[in-house]
């Protein structure tokens, strides 16, 4: 009986409470007082990312001997287009196509030994270049100057201390009518107007808010935002596509959101996004607010860099997660 009792005890599972979603609540002094517009989206969708990166100071390591991925492809394309726009911020040269391809070769050269770059990425870039220059010729008719990869910032007083919102805008167009166009290049999934209106894709609207406050030199405070748009560059069919984030032309669900929040144009969208940001930062200036891991999983569309540290597989499968 003693041996049987020991065997049963050995095989019986021990009582175990379900793993719980991590809820770190660091002191205010440790919480970041400066974030970029892209990090604001992470703060909305997955606050634990901000906790791990800015408070624990943990940075992901690059895989050893990894092949270039889609993110690097996007970086190369951004680099080539930014170099071209910086070289020709006003009128386009007659040999614009040759100049852009030359800058593309320069950007792609460090990756020439990777077969996928030469066989897939470069042909797609050539198609992107053709589409981009045709679109550029049309757009430049109403543009005085284009700013590429421009850094800016906006300082807000929130929660008893200053908070700095920073940005590096892909493209700012200074129009002939003194208005501005805020454009972002995307090689992957592009945000929708509905996401921008709901506050889930705040990058471009917040860049517009910085521009309206005069946070990008040489732009003066109070400039009107005529256009907020994403240019998706895939190199496929079509090679490129302009996707405006313009509340004035919203339809279906986006129109309902625009009407609900009284957002009529791009200026309204910028102002509304800044107000949402101020409320968000004020919430995280309260030490009772936790940096939850994926509080809104239905809105998380990509694998998080810190999911393993947050032990998502443990608490999500054990039922330990709660809505935040």
Coordinates of C-alpha atoms in Angstrom, one line a residue:
X1 CA 0.0 0.0 0.0
X2 CA 2.9 2.4 0.8
X3 CA 4.5 1.8 -2.6
X4 CA 1.2 2.2 -4.4
X5 CA 0.5 5.4 -2.5
X6 CA 3.9 6.7 -3.6
X7 CA 3.2 5.8 -7.2
X8 CA -0.1 7.5 -7.2
X9 CA 1.4 10.6 -5.6
X10 CA 4.2 10.6 -8.2
X11 CA 1.7 10.5 -11.1
X12 CA -0.9 12.9 -9.7
X13 CA -0.6 16.4 -11.1
X14 CA 0.1 19.1 -8.5
X15 CA -2.4 21.9 -8.1
X16 CA -1.3 24.8 -10.4
X17 CA -2.8 28.2 -10.8
X18 CA -3.2 29.4 -14.4
X19 CA -0.4 31.7 -15.6
X20 CA -1.5 35.3 -15.6
X21 CA -0.9 38.0 -18.1
X22 CA 2.1 40.2 -17.0
X23 CA 1.1 43.6 -15.6
X24 CA 4.3 45.5 -14.9
X25 CA 3.7 48.9 -13.2
X26 CA 7.0 50.7 -13.1
X27 CA 7.4 54.0 -11.2
X28 CA 6.8 57.2 -13.2
X29 CA 10.5 58.1 -13.2
X30 CA 11.2 54.9 -15.1
X31 CA 8.5 55.4 -17.7
X32 CA 9.6 56.9 -21.1
X33 CA 9.2 60.6 -21.6
X34 CA 10.0 60.4 -25.3
X35 CA 8.5 58.1 -27.9
X36 CA 8.4 58.1 -31.7
X37 CA 5.1 58.1 -33.7
X38 CA 5.7 54.5 -34.7
X39 CA 6.2 53.5 -31.0
X40 CA 2.9 55.1 -30.1
X41 CA 1.2 52.4 -32.2
X42 CA 3.1 49.8 -30.1
X43 CA 2.0 51.5 -26.9
X44 CA -1.6 51.2 -28.1
X45 CA -1.5 47.6 -29.5
X46 CA 1.2 46.0 -27.2
X47 CA 2.4 48.2 -24.3
X48 CA 4.7 45.4 -23.1
X49 CA 6.9 46.2 -26.1
X50 CA 7.5 49.7 -24.8
X51 CA 8.1 48.3 -21.3
X52 CA 10.7 45.8 -22.5
X53 CA 12.5 48.2 -24.8
X54 CA 12.4 51.5 -22.9
X55 CA 12.2 50.4 -19.3
X56 CA 14.0 47.1 -19.2
X57 CA 16.3 48.3 -22.0
X58 CA 16.2 45.0 -23.8
X59 CA 16.9 45.1 -27.6
X60 CA 16.3 42.1 -29.8
X61 CA 19.5 40.5 -31.3
X62 CA 19.8 39.9 -35.0
X63 CA 19.7 36.2 -36.0
X64 CA 23.1 34.8 -36.8
X65 CA 23.8 34.6 -40.6
X66 CA 20.2 35.5 -41.4
X67 CA 19.0 36.2 -44.9
X68 CA 17.7 39.7 -45.8
X69 CA 14.1 39.9 -44.9
X70 CA 11.1 42.0 -46.0
X71 CA 12.0 44.8 -43.5
X72 CA 15.5 45.2 -45.1
X73 CA 13.9 45.2 -48.5
X74 CA 11.7 48.1 -47.4
X75 CA 14.7 49.9 -45.9
X76 CA 16.6 49.7 -49.2
X77 CA 13.7 51.0 -51.2
X78 CA 13.2 53.9 -48.7
X79 CA 16.9 54.7 -49.0
X80 CA 16.9 54.9 -52.8
X81 CA 13.7 57.0 -52.9
X82 CA 14.9 59.3 -50.1
X83 CA 18.3 59.8 -51.9
X84 CA 16.5 60.7 -55.1
X85 CA 14.1 63.2 -53.5
X86 CA 17.0 64.8 -51.6
X87 CA 18.9 65.2 -54.8
X88 CA 15.9 66.6 -56.7
X89 CA 13.5 68.3 -54.2
X90 CA 12.1 70.5 -56.9
X91 CA 11.9 69.9 -60.6
X92 CA 12.7 66.4 -61.9
X93 CA 15.7 66.0 -64.2
X94 CA 15.4 64.8 -67.8
X95 CA 17.3 61.6 -67.0
X96 CA 15.2 60.9 -63.8
X97 CA 14.8 57.2 -64.6
X98 CA 18.6 56.6 -65.0
X99 CA 19.3 58.7 -61.8
X100 CA 16.8 56.7 -59.7
X101 CA 18.1 53.3 -60.9
X102 CA 21.6 54.4 -60.2
X103 CA 20.7 55.3 -56.6
X104 CA 18.8 52.0 -56.4
X105 CA 22.0 50.1 -57.4
X106 CA 23.9 52.0 -54.8
X107 CA 21.5 51.1 -52.1
X108 CA 21.2 47.4 -53.2
X109 CA 25.0 46.9 -53.7
X110 CA 25.7 45.6 -50.2
X111 CA 23.2 42.8 -50.8
X112 CA 24.3 41.8 -54.3
X113 CA 25.6 38.4 -53.1
X114 CA 22.2 37.3 -51.9
X115 CA 20.4 35.5 -54.8
X116 CA 16.9 36.6 -53.8
X117 CA 18.0 40.3 -54.0
X118 CA 19.1 40.0 -57.6
X119 CA 16.3 37.6 -58.7
X120 CA 13.3 39.1 -56.9
X121 CA 14.0 42.4 -55.1
X122 CA 15.8 44.2 -57.9
X123 CA 13.2 43.5 -60.7
X124 CA 10.5 44.7 -58.3
X125 CA 12.5 47.9 -57.6
X126 CA 12.7 48.6 -61.3
X127 CA 8.9 48.3 -61.6
X128 CA 8.5 50.5 -58.6
X129 CA 10.9 53.1 -60.1
X130 CA 8.8 53.2 -63.3
X131 CA 5.5 53.7 -61.4
X132 CA 7.1 56.1 -58.9
X133 CA 8.4 58.5 -61.6
X134 CA 5.1 58.5 -63.5
X135 CA 3.3 59.4 -60.2
X136 CA 6.0 61.9 -59.3
X137 CA 5.7 63.8 -62.5
X138 CA 2.0 64.2 -61.9
X139 CA 2.4 65.3 -58.2
X140 CA 5.3 67.7 -58.8
X141 CA 3.0 70.0 -60.8
X142 CA 1.6 71.3 -57.5
X143 CA 4.7 71.0 -55.3
X144 CA 7.3 73.7 -54.6
X145 CA 9.7 71.4 -52.7
X146 CA 9.8 67.9 -51.2
X147 CA 11.4 67.1 -47.9
X148 CA 12.7 63.5 -47.5
X149 CA 13.4 61.6 -44.2
X150 CA 12.9 64.8 -42.2
X151 CA 13.1 64.6 -38.4
X152 CA 10.8 66.6 -36.2
X153 CA 9.3 66.7 -32.6
X154 CA 6.5 68.0 -30.6
X155 CA 6.8 68.6 -26.8
X156 CA 3.6 68.2 -24.7
X157 CA 3.1 68.9 -21.0
X158 CA 1.3 65.8 -19.7
X159 CA 1.1 64.3 -16.2
X160 CA 3.2 67.0 -14.6
X161 CA 6.2 66.5 -16.9
X162 CA 7.1 67.2 -20.6
X163 CA 6.6 64.4 -23.1
X164 CA 8.4 64.5 -26.5
X165 CA 6.8 63.0 -29.5
X166 CA 9.3 62.5 -32.3
X167 CA 9.1 61.5 -35.9
X168 CA 11.1 60.9 -39.0
X169 CA 8.7 61.6 -41.9
X170 CA 9.3 59.7 -45.2
X171 CA 8.0 62.6 -47.3
X172 CA 6.6 66.1 -46.7
X173 CA 5.4 68.0 -49.7
X174 CA 5.4 71.8 -49.6
X175 CA 2.6 72.6 -52.0
X176 CA 2.3 75.7 -54.3
X177 CA -0.8 76.8 -52.3
X178 CA 1.3 76.7 -49.1
X179 CA -0.4 73.6 -47.8
X180 CA 1.3 70.3 -46.8
X181 CA 1.2 66.7 -47.9
X182 CA 2.3 64.0 -45.5
X183 CA 3.2 60.8 -47.4
X184 CA 4.5 57.5 -46.1
X185 CA 6.1 54.7 -48.2
X186 CA 5.0 51.2 -47.3
X187 CA 6.3 48.0 -48.9
X188 CA 4.1 45.8 -46.6
X189 CA 0.7 46.1 -45.1
X190 CA -0.6 49.7 -45.4
X191 CA -2.9 51.3 -42.7
X192 CA -6.5 52.1 -43.6
X193 CA -8.5 55.2 -43.0
X194 CA -10.7 53.3 -40.6
X195 CA -7.6 52.3 -38.5
X196 CA -6.3 55.9 -38.6
X197 CA -9.7 57.3 -37.4
X198 CA -10.0 54.6 -34.7
X199 CA -6.5 55.5 -33.4
X200 CA -4.9 52.2 -34.3
X201 CA -2.7 53.6 -37.0
X202 CA -1.6 57.0 -35.5
X203 CA 1.8 57.4 -37.3
X204 CA 0.8 59.7 -40.2
X205 CA -1.9 61.7 -38.3
X206 CA 0.6 62.4 -35.5
X207 CA 3.2 63.4 -38.1
X208 CA 0.6 65.8 -39.4
X209 CA 0.1 67.1 -35.8
X210 CA 3.8 67.7 -35.5
X211 CA 3.8 69.6 -38.8
X212 CA 0.9 71.8 -37.7
X213 CA 2.8 72.7 -34.6
X214 CA 5.9 73.7 -36.6
X215 CA 7.9 70.7 -35.4
X216 CA 9.5 70.0 -38.8
X217 CA 11.9 72.7 -40.0
X218 CA 11.4 74.8 -42.2
X219 CA 7.6 74.4 -41.8
X220 CA 5.9 77.2 -40.0
X221 CA 3.3 76.6 -37.3
X222 CA -0.3 76.5 -38.4
X223 CA 0.3 75.0 -41.9
X224 CA -2.8 73.4 -43.4
X225 CA -2.6 69.7 -44.1
X226 CA -4.0 69.1 -47.6
X227 CA -3.2 65.4 -47.8
X228 CA -2.3 62.4 -45.6
X229 CA -1.6 59.3 -47.7
X230 CA 0.3 56.1 -48.0
X231 CA 2.1 55.1 -51.1
X232 CA 2.3 51.3 -51.2
X233 CA 5.2 50.0 -53.3
X234 CA 5.1 46.3 -53.9
X235 CA 6.7 46.0 -57.3
X236 CA 3.9 43.7 -58.3
X237 CA 0.7 44.4 -60.2
X238 CA 0.3 47.3 -59.8
X239 CA 3.8 48.2 -58.8
X240 CA 2.6 51.1 -56.7
X241 CA -0.7 52.5 -55.3
X242 CA -1.7 55.7 -53.6
X243 CA -4.0 55.2 -50.6
X244 CA -5.3 58.5 -49.2
X245 CA -6.2 58.8 -45.6
X246 CA -8.7 61.6 -46.2
X247 CA -11.7 61.8 -43.9
X248 CA -13.4 64.1 -46.5
X249 CA -13.8 61.1 -48.8
X250 CA -14.5 58.4 -46.2
X251 CA -17.0 55.7 -47.1
X252 CA -18.7 52.9 -45.2
X253 CA -17.2 52.2 -41.8
X254 CA -14.6 55.0 -42.1
X255 CA -17.4 57.5 -42.8
X256 CA -19.3 56.4 -39.7
X257 CA -16.2 56.9 -37.6
X258 CA -15.5 60.3 -39.2
X259 CA -19.0 61.5 -38.5
X260 CA -18.9 60.1 -34.9
X261 CA -15.7 62.0 -34.0
X262 CA -16.6 65.1 -36.1
X263 CA -13.5 64.7 -38.3
X264 CA -14.1 66.4 -41.6
X265 CA -10.6 66.8 -43.1
X266 CA -6.9 66.0 -42.6
X267 CA -6.5 69.0 -40.2
X268 CA -9.3 67.6 -38.0
X269 CA -7.7 64.1 -38.1
X270 CA -4.3 65.6 -37.0
X271 CA -5.9 67.5 -34.1
X272 CA -8.0 64.5 -33.0
X273 CA -5.1 62.2 -33.1
X274 CA -3.1 64.6 -30.9
X275 CA -5.9 64.7 -28.3
X276 CA -6.0 60.9 -28.3
X277 CA -2.3 60.8 -27.8
X278 CA -2.5 63.2 -24.9
X279 CA -5.1 61.1 -23.2
X280 CA -3.0 57.9 -23.8
X281 CA 0.2 59.4 -22.4
X282 CA -1.8 60.8 -19.4
X283 CA -3.0 57.3 -18.7
X284 CA 0.5 55.9 -18.7
X285 CA 1.7 58.8 -16.5
X286 CA -0.4 57.1 -13.8
X287 CA 1.6 54.5 -12.0
X288 CA -1.5 52.3 -11.6
X289 CA -1.6 51.8 -15.4
X290 CA 0.1 48.6 -16.4
X291 CA 2.1 47.8 -19.5
X292 CA 0.0 44.9 -20.5
X293 CA 1.0 42.3 -23.1
X294 CA -1.3 42.5 -26.1
X295 CA -4.4 43.9 -24.4
X296 CA -6.2 43.9 -27.7
X297 CA -5.2 40.7 -29.5
X298 CA -7.8 41.2 -32.2
X299 CA -5.8 44.2 -33.3
X300 CA -2.4 42.7 -33.2
X301 CA -1.4 41.8 -36.8
X302 CA 2.2 40.8 -36.4
X303 CA 4.4 38.7 -34.2
X304 CA 5.8 40.7 -31.2
X305 CA 9.5 40.9 -30.6
X306 CA 9.0 40.4 -26.9
X307 CA 6.1 37.9 -26.9
X308 CA 8.4 35.2 -25.5
X309 CA 9.4 37.4 -22.6
X310 CA 5.8 38.1 -21.9
X311 CA 5.2 34.3 -22.0
X312 CA 2.1 34.8 -24.1
X313 CA 1.8 31.0 -24.9
X314 CA 1.5 30.2 -21.2
X315 CA -1.2 32.7 -20.1
X316 CA -3.2 32.8 -23.3
X317 CA -3.6 29.0 -23.4
X318 CA -4.2 28.7 -19.7
X319 CA -7.0 31.2 -19.6
X320 CA -5.0 33.7 -17.5
X321 CA -5.5 36.6 -19.8
X322 CA -7.9 39.3 -19.1
X323 CA -9.1 42.2 -21.2
X324 CA -7.3 45.4 -20.3

